[in-house]
CSV table of C-alpha atoms in Angstrom, one decimal:
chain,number,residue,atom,x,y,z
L,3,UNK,CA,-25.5,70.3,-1.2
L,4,UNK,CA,-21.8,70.2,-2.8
L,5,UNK,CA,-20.5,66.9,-2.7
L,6,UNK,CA,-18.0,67.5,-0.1
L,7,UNK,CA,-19.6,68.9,2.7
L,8,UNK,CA,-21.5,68.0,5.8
L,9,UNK,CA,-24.5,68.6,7.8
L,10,UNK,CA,-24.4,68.1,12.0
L,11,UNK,CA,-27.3,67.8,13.6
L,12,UNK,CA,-27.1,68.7,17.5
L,13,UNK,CA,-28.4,66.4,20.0
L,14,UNK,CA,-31.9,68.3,20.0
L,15,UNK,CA,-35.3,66.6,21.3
L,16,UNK,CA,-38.1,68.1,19.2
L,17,UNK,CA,-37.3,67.3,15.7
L,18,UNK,CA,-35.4,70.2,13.6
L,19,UNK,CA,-37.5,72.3,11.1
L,20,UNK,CA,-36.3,70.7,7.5
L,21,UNK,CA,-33.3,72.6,6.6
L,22,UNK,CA,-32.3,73.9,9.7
L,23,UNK,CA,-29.2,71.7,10.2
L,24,UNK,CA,-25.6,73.6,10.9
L,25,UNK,CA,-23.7,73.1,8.1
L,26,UNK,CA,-20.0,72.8,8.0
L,27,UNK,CA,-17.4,72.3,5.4
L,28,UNK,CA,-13.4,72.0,5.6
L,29,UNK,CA,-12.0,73.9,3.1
L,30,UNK,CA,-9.1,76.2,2.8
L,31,UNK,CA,-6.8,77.9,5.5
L,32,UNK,CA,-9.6,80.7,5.2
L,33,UNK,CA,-12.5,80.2,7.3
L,34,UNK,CA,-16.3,82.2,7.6
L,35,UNK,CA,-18.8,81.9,10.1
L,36,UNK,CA,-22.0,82.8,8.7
L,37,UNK,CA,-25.1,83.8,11.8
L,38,UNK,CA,-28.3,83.6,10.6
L,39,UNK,CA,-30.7,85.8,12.4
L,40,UNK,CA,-33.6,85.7,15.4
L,41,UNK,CA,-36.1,83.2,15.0
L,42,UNK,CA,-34.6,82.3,11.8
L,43,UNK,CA,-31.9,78.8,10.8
L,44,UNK,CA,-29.6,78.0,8.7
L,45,UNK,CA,-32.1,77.2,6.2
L,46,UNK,CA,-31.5,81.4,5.3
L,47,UNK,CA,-27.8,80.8,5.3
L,48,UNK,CA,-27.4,77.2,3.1
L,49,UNK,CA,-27.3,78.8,0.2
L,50,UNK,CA,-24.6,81.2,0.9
L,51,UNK,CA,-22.6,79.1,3.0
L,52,UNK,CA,-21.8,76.4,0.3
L,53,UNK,CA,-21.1,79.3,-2.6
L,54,UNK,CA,-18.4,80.0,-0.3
L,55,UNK,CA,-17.3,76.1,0.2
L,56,UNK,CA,-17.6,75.6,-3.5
L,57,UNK,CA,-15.1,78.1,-3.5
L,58,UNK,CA,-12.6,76.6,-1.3
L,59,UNK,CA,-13.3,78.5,1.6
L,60,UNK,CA,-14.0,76.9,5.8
L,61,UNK,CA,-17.5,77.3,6.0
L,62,UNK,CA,-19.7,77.1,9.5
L,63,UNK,CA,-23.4,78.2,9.8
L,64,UNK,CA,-24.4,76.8,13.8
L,65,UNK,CA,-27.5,76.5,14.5
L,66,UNK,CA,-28.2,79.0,17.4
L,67,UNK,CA,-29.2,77.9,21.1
L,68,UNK,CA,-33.7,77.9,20.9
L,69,UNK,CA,-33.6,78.0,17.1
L,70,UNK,CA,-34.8,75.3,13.9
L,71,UNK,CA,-37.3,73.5,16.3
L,72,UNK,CA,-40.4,75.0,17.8
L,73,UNK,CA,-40.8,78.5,19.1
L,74,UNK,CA,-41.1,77.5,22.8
L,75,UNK,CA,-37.3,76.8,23.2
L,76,UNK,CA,-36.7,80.0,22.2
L,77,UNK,CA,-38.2,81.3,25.5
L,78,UNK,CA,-35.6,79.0,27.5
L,79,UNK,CA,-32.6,81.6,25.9
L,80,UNK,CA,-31.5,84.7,25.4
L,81,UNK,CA,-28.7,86.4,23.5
L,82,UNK,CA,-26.2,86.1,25.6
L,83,UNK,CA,-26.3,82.0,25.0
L,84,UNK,CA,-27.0,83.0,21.1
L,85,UNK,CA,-23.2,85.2,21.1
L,86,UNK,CA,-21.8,82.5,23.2
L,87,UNK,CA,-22.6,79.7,20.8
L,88,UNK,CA,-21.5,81.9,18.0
L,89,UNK,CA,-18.5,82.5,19.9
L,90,UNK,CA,-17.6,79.5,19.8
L,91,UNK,CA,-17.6,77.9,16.8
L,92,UNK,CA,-15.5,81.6,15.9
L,93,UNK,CA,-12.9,80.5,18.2
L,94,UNK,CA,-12.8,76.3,16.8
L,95,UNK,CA,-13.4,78.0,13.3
L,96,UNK,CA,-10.0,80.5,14.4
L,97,UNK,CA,-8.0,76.9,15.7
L,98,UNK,CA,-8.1,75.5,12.3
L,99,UNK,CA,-7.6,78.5,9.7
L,100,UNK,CA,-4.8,80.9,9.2
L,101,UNK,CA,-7.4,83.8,9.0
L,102,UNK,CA,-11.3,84.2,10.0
L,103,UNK,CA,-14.5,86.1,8.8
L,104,UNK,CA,-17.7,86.9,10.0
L,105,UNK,CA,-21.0,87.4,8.2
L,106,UNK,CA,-24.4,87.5,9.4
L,107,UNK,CA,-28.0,88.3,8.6
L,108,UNK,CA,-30.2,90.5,10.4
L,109,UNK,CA,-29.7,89.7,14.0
L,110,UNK,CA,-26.3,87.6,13.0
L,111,UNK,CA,-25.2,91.0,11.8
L,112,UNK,CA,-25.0,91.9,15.3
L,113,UNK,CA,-23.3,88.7,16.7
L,114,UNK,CA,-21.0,89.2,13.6
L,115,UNK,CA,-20.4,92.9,14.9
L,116,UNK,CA,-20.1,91.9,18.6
L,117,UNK,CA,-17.3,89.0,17.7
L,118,UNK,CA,-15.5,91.4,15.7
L,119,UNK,CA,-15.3,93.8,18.9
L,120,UNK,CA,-14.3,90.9,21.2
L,121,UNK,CA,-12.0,89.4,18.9
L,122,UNK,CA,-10.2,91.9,17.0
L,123,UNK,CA,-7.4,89.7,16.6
L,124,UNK,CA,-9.1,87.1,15.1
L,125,UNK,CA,-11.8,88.8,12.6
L,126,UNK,CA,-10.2,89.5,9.1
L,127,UNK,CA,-13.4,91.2,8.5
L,128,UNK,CA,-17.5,91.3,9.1
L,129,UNK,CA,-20.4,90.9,6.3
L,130,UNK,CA,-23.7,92.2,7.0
L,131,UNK,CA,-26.9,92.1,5.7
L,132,UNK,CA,-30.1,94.0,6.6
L,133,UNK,CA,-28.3,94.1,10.0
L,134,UNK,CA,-30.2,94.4,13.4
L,135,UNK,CA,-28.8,96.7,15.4
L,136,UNK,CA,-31.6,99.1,17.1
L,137,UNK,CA,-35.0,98.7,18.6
L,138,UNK,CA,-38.0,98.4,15.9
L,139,UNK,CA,-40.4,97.8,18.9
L,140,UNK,CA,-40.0,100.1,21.6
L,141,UNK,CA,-42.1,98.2,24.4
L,142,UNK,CA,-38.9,95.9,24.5
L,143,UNK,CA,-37.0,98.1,27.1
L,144,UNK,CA,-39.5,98.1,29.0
L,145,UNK,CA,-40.5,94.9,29.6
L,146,UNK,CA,-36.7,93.1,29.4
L,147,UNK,CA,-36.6,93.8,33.5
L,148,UNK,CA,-40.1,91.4,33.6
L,149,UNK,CA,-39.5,89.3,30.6
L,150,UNK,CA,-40.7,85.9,32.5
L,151,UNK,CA,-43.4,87.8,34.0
L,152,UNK,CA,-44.5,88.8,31.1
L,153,UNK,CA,-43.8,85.7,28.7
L,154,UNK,CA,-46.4,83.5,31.3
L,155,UNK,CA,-49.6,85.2,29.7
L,156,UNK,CA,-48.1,86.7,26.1
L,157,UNK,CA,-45.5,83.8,25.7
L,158,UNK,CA,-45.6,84.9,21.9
L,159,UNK,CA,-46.7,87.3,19.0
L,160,UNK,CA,-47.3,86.7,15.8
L,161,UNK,CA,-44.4,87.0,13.5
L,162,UNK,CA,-44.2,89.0,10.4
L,163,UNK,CA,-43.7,85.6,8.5
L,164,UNK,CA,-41.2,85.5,5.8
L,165,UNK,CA,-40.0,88.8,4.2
L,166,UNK,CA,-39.1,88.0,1.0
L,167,UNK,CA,-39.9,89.1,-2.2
L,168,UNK,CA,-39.8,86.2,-4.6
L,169,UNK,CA,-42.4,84.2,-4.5
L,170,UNK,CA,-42.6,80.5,-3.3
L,171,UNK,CA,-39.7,80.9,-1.2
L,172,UNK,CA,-40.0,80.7,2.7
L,173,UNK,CA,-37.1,81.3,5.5
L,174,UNK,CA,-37.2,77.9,7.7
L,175,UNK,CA,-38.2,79.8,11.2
L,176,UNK,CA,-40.4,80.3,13.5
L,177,UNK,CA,-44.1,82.4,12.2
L,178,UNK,CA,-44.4,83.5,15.9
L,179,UNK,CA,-41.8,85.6,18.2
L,180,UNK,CA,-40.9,84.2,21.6
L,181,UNK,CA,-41.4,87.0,24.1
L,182,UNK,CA,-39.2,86.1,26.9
L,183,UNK,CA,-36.2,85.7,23.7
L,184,UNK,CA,-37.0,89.0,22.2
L,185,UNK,CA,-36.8,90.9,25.3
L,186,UNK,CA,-33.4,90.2,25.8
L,187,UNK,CA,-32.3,91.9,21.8
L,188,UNK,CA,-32.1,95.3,23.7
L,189,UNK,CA,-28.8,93.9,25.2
L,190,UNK,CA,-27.2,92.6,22.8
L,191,UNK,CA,-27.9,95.5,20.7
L,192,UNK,CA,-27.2,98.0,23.3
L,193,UNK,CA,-23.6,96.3,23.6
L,194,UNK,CA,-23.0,96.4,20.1
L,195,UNK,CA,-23.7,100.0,19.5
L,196,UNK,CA,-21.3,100.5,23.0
L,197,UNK,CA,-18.6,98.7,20.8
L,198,UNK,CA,-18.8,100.4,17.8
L,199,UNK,CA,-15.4,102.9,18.2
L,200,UNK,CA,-13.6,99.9,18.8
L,201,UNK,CA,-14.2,97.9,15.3
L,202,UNK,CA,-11.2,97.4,13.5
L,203,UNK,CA,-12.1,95.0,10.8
L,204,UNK,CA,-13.5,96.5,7.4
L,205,UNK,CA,-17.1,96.1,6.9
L,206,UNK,CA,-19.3,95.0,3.6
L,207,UNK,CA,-23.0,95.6,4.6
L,208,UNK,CA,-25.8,95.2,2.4
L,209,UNK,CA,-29.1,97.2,2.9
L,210,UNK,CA,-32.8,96.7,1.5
L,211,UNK,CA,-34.9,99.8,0.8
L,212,UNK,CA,-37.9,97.1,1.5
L,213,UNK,CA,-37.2,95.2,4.8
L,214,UNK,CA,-40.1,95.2,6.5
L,215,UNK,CA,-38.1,93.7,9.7
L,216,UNK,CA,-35.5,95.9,10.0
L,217,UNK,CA,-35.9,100.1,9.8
L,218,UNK,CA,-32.8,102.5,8.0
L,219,UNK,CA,-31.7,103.2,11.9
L,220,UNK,CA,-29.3,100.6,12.4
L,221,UNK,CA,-27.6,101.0,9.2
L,222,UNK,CA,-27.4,104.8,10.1
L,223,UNK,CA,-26.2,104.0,13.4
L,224,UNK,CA,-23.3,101.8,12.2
L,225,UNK,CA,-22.3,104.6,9.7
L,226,UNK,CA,-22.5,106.9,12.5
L,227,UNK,CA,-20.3,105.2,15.3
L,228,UNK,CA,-18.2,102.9,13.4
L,229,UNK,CA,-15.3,105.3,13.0
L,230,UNK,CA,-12.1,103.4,13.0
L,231,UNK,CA,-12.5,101.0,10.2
L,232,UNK,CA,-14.1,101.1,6.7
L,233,UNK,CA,-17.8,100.6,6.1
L,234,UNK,CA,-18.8,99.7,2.5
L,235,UNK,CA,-22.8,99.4,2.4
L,236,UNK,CA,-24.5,98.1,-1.0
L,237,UNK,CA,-28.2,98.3,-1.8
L,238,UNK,CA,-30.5,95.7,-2.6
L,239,UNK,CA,-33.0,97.0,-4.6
L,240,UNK,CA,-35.2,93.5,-5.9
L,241,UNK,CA,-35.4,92.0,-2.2
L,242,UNK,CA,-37.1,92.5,1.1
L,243,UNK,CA,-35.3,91.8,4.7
L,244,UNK,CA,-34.2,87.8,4.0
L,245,UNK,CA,-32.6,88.6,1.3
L,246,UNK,CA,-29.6,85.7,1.1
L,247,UNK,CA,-32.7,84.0,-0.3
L,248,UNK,CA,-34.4,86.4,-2.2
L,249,UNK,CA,-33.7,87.9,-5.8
L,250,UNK,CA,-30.5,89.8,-5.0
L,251,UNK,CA,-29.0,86.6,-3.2
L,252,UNK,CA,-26.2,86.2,-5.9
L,253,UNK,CA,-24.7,89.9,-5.4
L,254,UNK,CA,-24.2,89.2,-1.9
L,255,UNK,CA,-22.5,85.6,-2.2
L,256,UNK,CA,-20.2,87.2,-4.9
L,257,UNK,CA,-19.7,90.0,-3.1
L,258,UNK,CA,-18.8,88.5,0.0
L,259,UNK,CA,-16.5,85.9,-1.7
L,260,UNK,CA,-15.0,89.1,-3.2
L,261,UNK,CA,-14.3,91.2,0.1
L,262,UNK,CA,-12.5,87.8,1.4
L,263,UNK,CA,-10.4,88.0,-0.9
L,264,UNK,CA,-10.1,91.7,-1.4
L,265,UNK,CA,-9.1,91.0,2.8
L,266,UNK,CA,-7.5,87.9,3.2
L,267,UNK,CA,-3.6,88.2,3.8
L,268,UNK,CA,-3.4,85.9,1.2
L,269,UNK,CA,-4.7,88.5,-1.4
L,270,UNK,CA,-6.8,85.7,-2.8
L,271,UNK,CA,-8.4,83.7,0.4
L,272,UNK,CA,-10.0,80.6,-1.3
L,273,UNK,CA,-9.1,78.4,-4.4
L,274,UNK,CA,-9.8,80.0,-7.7
């Protein structure tokens, strides 16, 4: 960790999975909250978040509501406490810098989307990668009406376990998906698609050929129904769905640091 930033640990009870601490730096008047995604921490977001605090840049990765401790907690939240967290450390992130950006992985990339709809005065601009915005698993709808029904005798199913590509490398969340939790994605998602002709911020997103999380329909969609601003997508071509930690990890912390900048009033939106 860079010498001049901090962890914060919440007040949690169970003990937090090793890594999966917020993390939040100071930096310039340019800020970025970075979401990691469902099930995940940001143990997938470390990395990236202090490229962009060695760069100069306010940096803060929260630690979403059920998240970095044990599966079970999960199942005590939906997504509507995940946005509202994310919400607001956008709007202390917002009372402290000049300008704002959002980035997120997988299911981040639709909190990242859905701040950017509610706050179009506040988002410079919106970084995704391997975004989540569609149903993979179509039994979802249909059981979101019954989800605590249905989580007392499948509280879980096994996860896919962490897709990445280089080996040794693991993502610091949970190996098993909370049901109650995941039934409430179709609502989130469904808003975020609803919102999508009202995006005003330009869009980076990057895109692996090889996520085994997260199909080409979300990507499509966004291309589809985000109209009114610009939508840049990059490939990644050596990585698999986590890929802020996998092989292409540098072209998206360059990248990102490069659309800031590319964005930022300033014209240059951290120090070089």
């Amino acid at each position: 960790m860079i010498p001049w930033s901090r962890s914060v640990t919440p007040p949690i009870a169970h003990p937090l999975i090793p890594g999966a601490e917020p993390f939040s730096h100071h930096g310039s008047g340019v800020g970025v909250l970075l979401c990691h995604g469902f099930t995940g921490s940001p143990y997938s977001m470390r990395p990236w978040g202090e490229y962009l605090a060695a760069a100069g840049l306010s940096v803060e990765v929260p630690l979403l509501p059920g998240h970095g401790t044990v599966w079970h907690h999960m199942n005590l939240t939906t997504s509507d406490d995940w946005l509202a967290e994310a919400e607001r450390v956008l709007l202390e992130l917002s009372a402290r810098c000049d300008e704002v950006f959002v980035m997120g992985l997988s299911m981040g990339g639709a909190l990242t989307l859905r701040l950017a709809q509610r706050h179009p005065g506040l988002v410079r601009g919106a970084v995704l990668v391997n975004p989540s915005l569609a149903v993979e698993d179509r039994l979802l709808p249909l059981i979101a009406p019954f989800r605590r029904a249905v989580s007392r005798f499948m509280p879980s199913t096994p996860g896919l376990g962490t897709d990445i590509s280089k080996d040794d490398t693991t993502e610091g969340g949970y190996d098993r998906v909370p049901t109650a939790a995941a039934a409430t994605l179709p609502k989130l998602w469904r808003e975020v698609q609803e919102g999508m002709s009202g995006l005003r911020a330009p869009i980076l997103a990057f895109r692996s050929p090889q996520d085994h999380v997260v199909g080409p329909d979300s990507l499509r969609i966004l291309a589809r129904r985000a109209v009114n601003t610009r939508l840049t997508i990059h490939l990644l071509h050596d990585s698999y769905h986590v890929a802020t930690l996998d092989h292409d990890a540098a072209a998206i912390f360059d990248g990102s640091l490069a659309f800031v900048r590319e964005h930022s009033r300033s014209g240059e939106g951290a120090d070089r």
